[in-house]
mmCIF file of C-alpha atoms in Angstrom:
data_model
loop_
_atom_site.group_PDB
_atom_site.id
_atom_site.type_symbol
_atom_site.label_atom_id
_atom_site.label_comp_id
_atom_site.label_asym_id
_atom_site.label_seq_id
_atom_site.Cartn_x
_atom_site.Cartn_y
_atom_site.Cartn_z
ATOM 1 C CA UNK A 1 -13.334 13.748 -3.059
ATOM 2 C CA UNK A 2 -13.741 16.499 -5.764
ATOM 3 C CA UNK A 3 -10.111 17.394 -6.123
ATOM 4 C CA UNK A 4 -6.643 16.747 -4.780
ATOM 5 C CA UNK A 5 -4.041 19.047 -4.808
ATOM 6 C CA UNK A 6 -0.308 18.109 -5.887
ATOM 7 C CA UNK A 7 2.868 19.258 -3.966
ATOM 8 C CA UNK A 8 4.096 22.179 -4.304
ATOM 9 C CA UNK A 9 0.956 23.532 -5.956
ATOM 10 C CA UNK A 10 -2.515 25.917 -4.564
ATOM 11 C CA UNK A 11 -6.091 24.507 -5.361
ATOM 12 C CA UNK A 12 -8.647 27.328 -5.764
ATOM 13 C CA UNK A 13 -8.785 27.454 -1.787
ATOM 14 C CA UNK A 14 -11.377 29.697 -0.434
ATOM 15 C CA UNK A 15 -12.777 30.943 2.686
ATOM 16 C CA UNK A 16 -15.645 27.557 2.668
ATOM 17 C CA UNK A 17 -12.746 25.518 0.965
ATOM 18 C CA UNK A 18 -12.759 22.256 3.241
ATOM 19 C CA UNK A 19 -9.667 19.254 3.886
ATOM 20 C CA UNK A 20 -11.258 15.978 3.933
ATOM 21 C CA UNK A 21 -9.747 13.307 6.027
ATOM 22 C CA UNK A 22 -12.273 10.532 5.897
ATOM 23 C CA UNK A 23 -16.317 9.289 5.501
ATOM 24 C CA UNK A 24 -17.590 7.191 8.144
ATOM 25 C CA UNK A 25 -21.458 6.102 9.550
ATOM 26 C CA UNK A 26 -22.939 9.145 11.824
ATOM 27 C CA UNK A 27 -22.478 8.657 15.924
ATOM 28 C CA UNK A 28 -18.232 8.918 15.065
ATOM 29 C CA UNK A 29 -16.754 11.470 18.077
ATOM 30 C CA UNK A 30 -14.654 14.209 16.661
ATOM 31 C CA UNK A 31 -11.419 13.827 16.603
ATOM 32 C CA UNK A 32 -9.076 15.611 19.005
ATOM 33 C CA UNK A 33 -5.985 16.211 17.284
ATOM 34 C CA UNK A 34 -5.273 18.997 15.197
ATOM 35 C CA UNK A 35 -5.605 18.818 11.428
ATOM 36 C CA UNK A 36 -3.686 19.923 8.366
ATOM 37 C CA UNK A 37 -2.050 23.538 9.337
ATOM 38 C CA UNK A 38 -3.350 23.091 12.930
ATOM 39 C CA UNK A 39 -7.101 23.941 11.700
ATOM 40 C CA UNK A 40 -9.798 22.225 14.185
ATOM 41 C CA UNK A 41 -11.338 19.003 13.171
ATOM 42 C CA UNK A 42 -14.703 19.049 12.837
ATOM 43 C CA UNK A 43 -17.669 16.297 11.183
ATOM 44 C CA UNK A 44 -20.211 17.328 8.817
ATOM 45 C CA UNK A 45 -23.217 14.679 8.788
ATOM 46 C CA UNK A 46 -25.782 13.792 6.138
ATOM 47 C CA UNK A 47 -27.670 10.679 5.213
ATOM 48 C CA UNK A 48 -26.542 8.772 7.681
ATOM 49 C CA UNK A 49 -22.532 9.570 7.093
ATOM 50 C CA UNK A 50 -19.977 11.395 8.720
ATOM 51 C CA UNK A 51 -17.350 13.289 6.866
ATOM 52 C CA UNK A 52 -14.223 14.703 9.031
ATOM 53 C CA UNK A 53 -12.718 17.958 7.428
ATOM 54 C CA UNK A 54 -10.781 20.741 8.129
ATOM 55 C CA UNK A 55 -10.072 24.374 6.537
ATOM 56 C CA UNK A 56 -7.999 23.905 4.099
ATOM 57 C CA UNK A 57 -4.912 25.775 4.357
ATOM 58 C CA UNK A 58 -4.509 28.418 1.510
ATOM 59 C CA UNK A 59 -1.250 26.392 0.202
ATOM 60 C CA UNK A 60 -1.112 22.705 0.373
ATOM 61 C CA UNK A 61 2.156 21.003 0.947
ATOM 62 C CA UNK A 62 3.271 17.112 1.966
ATOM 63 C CA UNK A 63 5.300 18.490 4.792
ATOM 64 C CA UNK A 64 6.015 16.050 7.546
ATOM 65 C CA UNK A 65 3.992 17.874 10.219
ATOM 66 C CA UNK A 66 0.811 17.813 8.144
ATOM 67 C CA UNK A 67 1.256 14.256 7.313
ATOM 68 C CA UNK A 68 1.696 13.197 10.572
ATOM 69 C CA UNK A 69 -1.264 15.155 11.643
ATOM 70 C CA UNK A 70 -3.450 13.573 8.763
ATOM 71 C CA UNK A 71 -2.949 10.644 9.827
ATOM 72 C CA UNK A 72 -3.380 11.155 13.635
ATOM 73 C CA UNK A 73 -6.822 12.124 12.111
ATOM 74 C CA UNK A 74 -7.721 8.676 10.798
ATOM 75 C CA UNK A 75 -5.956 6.987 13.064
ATOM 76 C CA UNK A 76 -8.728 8.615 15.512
ATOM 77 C CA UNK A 77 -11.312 7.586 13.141
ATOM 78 C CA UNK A 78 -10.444 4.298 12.189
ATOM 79 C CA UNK A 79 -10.511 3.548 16.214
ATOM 80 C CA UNK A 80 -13.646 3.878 16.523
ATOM 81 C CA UNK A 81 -14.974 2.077 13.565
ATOM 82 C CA UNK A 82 -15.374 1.664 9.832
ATOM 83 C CA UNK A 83 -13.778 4.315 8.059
ATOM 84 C CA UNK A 84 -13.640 5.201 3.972
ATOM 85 C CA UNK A 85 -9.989 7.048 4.528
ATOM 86 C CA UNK A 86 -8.979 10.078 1.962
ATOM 87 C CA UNK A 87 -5.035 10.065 0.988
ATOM 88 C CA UNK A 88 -3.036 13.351 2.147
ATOM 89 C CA UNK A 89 -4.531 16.387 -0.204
ATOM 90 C CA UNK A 90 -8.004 15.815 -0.679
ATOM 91 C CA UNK A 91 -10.267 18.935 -0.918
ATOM 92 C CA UNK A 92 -14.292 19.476 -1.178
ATOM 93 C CA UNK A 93 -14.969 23.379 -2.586
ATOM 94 C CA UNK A 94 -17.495 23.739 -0.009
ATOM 95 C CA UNK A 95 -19.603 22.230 2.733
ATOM 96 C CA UNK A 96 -22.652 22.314 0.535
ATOM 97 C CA UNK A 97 -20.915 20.409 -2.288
ATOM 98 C CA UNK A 98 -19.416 17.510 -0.159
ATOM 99 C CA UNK A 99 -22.904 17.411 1.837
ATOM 100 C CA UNK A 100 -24.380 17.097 -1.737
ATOM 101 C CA UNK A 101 -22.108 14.143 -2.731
ATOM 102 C CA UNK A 102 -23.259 12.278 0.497
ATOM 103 C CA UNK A 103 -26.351 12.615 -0.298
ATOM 104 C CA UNK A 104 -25.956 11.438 -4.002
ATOM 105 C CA UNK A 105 -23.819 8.655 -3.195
ATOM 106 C CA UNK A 106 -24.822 7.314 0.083
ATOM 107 C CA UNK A 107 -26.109 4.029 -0.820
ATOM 108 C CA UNK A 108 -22.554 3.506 -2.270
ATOM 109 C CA UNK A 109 -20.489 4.629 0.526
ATOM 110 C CA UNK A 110 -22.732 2.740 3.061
ATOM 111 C CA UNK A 111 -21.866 -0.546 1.210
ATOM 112 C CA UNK A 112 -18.009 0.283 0.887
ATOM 113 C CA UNK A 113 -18.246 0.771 4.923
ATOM 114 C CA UNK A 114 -20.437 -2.273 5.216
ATOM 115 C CA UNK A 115 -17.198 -3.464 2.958
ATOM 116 C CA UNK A 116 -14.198 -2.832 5.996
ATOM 117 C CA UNK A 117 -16.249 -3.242 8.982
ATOM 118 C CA UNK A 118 -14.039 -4.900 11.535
ATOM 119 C CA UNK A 119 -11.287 -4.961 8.653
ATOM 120 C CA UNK A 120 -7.402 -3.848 8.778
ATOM 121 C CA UNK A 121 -5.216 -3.345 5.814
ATOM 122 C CA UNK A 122 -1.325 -4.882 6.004
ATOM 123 C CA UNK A 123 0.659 -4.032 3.406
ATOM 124 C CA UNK A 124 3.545 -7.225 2.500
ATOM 125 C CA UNK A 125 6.703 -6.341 0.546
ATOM 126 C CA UNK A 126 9.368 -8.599 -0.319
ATOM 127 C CA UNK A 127 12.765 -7.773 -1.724
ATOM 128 C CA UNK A 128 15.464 -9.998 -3.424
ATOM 129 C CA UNK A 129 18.020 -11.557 -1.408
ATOM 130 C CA UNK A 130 21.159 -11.915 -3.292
ATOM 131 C CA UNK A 131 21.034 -15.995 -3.173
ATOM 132 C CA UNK A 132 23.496 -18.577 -2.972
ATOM 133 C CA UNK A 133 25.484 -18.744 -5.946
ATOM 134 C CA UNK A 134 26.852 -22.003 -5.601
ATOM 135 C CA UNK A 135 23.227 -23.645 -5.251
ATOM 136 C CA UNK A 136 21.840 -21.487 -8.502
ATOM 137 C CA UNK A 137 24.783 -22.541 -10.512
ATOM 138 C CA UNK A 138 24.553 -26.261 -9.724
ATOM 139 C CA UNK A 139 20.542 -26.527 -10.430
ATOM 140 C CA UNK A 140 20.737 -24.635 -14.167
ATOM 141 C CA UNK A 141 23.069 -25.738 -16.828
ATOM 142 C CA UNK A 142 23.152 -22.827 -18.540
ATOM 143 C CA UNK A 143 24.794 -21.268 -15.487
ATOM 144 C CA UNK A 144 27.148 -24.148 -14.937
ATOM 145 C CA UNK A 145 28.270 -24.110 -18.360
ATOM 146 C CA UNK A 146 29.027 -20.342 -18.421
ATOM 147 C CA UNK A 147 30.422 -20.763 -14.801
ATOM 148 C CA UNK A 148 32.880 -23.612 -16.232
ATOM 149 C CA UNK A 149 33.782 -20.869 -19.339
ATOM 150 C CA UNK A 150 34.557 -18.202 -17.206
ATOM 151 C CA UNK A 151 36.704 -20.228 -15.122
ATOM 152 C CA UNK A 152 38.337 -21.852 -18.527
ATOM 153 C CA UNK A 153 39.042 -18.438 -20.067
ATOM 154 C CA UNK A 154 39.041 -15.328 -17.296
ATOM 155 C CA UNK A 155 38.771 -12.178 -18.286
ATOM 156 C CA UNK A 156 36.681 -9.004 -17.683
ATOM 157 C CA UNK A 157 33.858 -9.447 -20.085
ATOM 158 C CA UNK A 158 33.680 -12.742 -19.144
ATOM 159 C CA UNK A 159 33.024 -11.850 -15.322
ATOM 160 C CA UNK A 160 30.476 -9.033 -16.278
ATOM 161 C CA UNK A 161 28.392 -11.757 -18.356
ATOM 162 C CA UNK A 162 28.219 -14.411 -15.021
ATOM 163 C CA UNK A 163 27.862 -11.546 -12.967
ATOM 164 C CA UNK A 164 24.824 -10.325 -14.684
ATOM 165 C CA UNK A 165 23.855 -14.108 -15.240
ATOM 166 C CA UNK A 166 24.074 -14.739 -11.554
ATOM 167 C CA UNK A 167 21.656 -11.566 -10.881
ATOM 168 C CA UNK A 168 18.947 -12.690 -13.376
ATOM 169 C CA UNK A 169 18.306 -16.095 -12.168
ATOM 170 C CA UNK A 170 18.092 -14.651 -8.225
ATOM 171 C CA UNK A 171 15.985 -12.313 -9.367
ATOM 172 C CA UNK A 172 13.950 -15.063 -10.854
ATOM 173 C CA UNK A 173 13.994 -16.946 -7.666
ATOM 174 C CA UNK A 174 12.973 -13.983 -6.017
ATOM 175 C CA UNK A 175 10.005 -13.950 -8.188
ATOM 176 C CA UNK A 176 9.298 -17.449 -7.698
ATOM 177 C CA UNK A 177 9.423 -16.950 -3.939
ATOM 178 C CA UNK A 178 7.130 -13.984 -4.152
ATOM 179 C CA UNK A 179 4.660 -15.960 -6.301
ATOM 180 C CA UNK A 180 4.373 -18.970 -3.674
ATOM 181 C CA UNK A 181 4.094 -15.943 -0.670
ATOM 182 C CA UNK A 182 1.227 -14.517 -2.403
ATOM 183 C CA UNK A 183 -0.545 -17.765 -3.177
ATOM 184 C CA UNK A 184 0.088 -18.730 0.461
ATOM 185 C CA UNK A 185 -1.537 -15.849 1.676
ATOM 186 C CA UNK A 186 -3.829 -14.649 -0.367
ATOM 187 C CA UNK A 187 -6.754 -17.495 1.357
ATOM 188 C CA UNK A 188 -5.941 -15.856 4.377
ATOM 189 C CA UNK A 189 -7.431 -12.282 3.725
ATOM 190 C CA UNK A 190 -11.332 -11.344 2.658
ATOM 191 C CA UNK A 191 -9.037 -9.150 -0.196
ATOM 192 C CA UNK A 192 -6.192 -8.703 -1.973
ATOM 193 C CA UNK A 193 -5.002 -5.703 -4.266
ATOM 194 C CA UNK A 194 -1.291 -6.046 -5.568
ATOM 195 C CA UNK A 195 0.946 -3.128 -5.820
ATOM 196 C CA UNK A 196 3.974 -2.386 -7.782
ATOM 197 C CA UNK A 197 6.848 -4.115 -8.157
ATOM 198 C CA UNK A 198 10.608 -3.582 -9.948
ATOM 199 C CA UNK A 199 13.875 -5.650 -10.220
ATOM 200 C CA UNK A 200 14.622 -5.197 -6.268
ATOM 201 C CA UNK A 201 11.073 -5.196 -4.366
ATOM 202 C CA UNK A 202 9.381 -8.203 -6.412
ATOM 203 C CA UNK A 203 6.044 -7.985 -4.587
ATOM 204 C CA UNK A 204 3.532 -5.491 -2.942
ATOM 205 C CA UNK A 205 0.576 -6.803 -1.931
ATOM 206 C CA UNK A 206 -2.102 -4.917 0.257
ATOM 207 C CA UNK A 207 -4.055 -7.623 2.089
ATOM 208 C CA UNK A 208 -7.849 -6.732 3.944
ATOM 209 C CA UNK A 209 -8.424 -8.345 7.063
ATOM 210 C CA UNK A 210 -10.629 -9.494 9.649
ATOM 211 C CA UNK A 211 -9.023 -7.757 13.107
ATOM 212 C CA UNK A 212 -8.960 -10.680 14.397
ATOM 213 C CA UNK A 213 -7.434 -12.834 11.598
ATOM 214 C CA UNK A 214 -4.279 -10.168 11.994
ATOM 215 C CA UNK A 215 -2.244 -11.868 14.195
ATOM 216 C CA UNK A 216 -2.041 -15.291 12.493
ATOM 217 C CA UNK A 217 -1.711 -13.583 9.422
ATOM 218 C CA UNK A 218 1.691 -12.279 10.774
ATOM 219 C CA UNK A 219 2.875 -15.164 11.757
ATOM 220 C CA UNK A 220 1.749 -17.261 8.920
ATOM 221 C CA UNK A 221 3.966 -14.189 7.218
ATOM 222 C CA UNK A 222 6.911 -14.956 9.367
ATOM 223 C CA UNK A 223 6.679 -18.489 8.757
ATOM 224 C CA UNK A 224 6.732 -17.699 4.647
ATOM 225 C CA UNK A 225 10.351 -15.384 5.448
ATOM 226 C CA UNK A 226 11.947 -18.137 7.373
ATOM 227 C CA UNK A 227 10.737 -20.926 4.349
ATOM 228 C CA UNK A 228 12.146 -18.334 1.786
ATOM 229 C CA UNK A 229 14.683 -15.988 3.295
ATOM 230 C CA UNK A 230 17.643 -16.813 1.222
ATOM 231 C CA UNK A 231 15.715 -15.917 -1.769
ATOM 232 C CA UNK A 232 12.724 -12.997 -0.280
ATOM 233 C CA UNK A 233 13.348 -10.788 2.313
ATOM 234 C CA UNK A 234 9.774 -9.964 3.749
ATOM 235 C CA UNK A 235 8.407 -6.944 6.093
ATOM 236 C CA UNK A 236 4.963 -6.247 7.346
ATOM 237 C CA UNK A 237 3.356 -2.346 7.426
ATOM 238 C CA UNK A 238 0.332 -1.659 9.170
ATOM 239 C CA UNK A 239 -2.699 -2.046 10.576
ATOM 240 C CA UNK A 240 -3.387 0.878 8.273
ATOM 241 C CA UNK A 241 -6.793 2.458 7.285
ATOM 242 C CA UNK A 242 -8.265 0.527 4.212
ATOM 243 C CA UNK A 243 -6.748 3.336 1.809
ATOM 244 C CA UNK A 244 -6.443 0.007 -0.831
ATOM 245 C CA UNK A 245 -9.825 -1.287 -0.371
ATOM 246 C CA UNK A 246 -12.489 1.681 -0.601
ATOM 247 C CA UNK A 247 -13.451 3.457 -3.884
ATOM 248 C CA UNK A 248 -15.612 6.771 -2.451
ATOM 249 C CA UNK A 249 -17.148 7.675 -5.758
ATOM 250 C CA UNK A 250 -19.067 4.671 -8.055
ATOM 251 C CA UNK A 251 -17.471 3.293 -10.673
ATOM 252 C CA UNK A 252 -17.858 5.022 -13.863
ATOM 253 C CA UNK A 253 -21.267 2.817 -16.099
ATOM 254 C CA UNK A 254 -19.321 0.613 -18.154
ATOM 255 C CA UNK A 255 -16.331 0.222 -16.516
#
């Protein structure tokens, strides 16, 4: 909310120094596992919003325990109902100050809960497949003619270039594939925020759904890997809070 700490690193932690896990409407149970460092859970309310925090522990670290614990937190949360979750490491100065920012921005936060009621998030990655060769080399000409070359005159060079040849144009296809995926599904979900991609994982796509939309969105998902499994290898994450869908502070005027 007003600061997040890096790994490895201290905040200005004092005594009233609070770990937030998450904003949700008033009426939310407190959750009963342990926080960050082991510190009890409790909620603060104000204008109609809940926000679940901790002590923050004097240094801040992404060590396995506390992640795991953060995230039995929301997990908690999210069960019982819309939820604005906070990434691992985020840390109000005190109670009075995060109270404050509900208060200033509650008609904002309201609406970004109004936003992922009855919503999951399902994260989609696909990664390239190396394809088959003999297919990629008969559909381009380019490829056949350097194919024909290579076999013509063998040597190393010669090799390296098809090699690297051969890569490009499946990673193309794998782009291709990942295009037609995301264009597939993309009608399925209310949103859609894309994530980032490199030469080996050629999409990331974070996809807000109805709960009950989630199960034919898998399959319709499985149906997409068998279509385009020699080019995209797909896999599925979640249901995760709506960490890609909520924006706790108002945009910036302007932006």
């Amino acid at each position: 909310m007003t600061a997040t700490t890096v790994a490895g690193t201290t905040a200005d932690v004092t005594a009233d120094t609070l770990y937030v896990y998450g904003i949700t409407p008033t009426g939310v149970r407190t959750p009963r596992a342990a926080g960050v460092d082991g510190a009890p859970v409790r909620v603060l309310t104000e204008s109609g919003l809940a926000a679940t925090v901790s002590a923050a522990p004097a240094r801040l670290r992404p060590r396995r325990r506390d992640l795991t614990a953060h995230q039995a937190v929301l997990d908690e949360l999210a069960a019982q109902g819309p939820l604005l979750p906070m990434r691992f490491g985020v840390l109000s100065p005190e109670p009075e100050a995060l109270l404050a920012q509900l208060r200033t921005d509650a008609a904002h936060l309201a609406g970004q809960l109004d936003g992922v009621r009855g919503c999951v998030e399902l994260n989609v990655k696909g990664s390239v497949v190396p394809g088959c060769f003999a297919q990629l080399v008969q559909q381009d000409e380019k490829l056949r003619d350097l194919a024909r070359r290579t076999r013509l005159r063998p040597d190393y060079e010669a090799n390296v270039r098809l090699g690297e040849a051969l890569a490009r144009a499946v990673r193309r296809e794998a782009r291709r594939a990942a295009r037609e995926v995301l264009t597939d599904l993309a009608p399925l979900a209310v949103r859609t925020v894309l994530g980032t991609t490199d030469d080996e994982q050629v999409l990331s796509a974070s996809f807000l759904l109805r709960s009950a939309d989630e199960e034919p969105f898998r399959r319709a998902v499985a149906a997409r890997a068998r279509d385009r499994g020699d080019r995209l290898a797909l896999s599925v994450t979640g249901p995760l809070p709506c960490y890609s869908f909520v924006e706790p502070r108002p945009a910036p005027a302007g932006r």
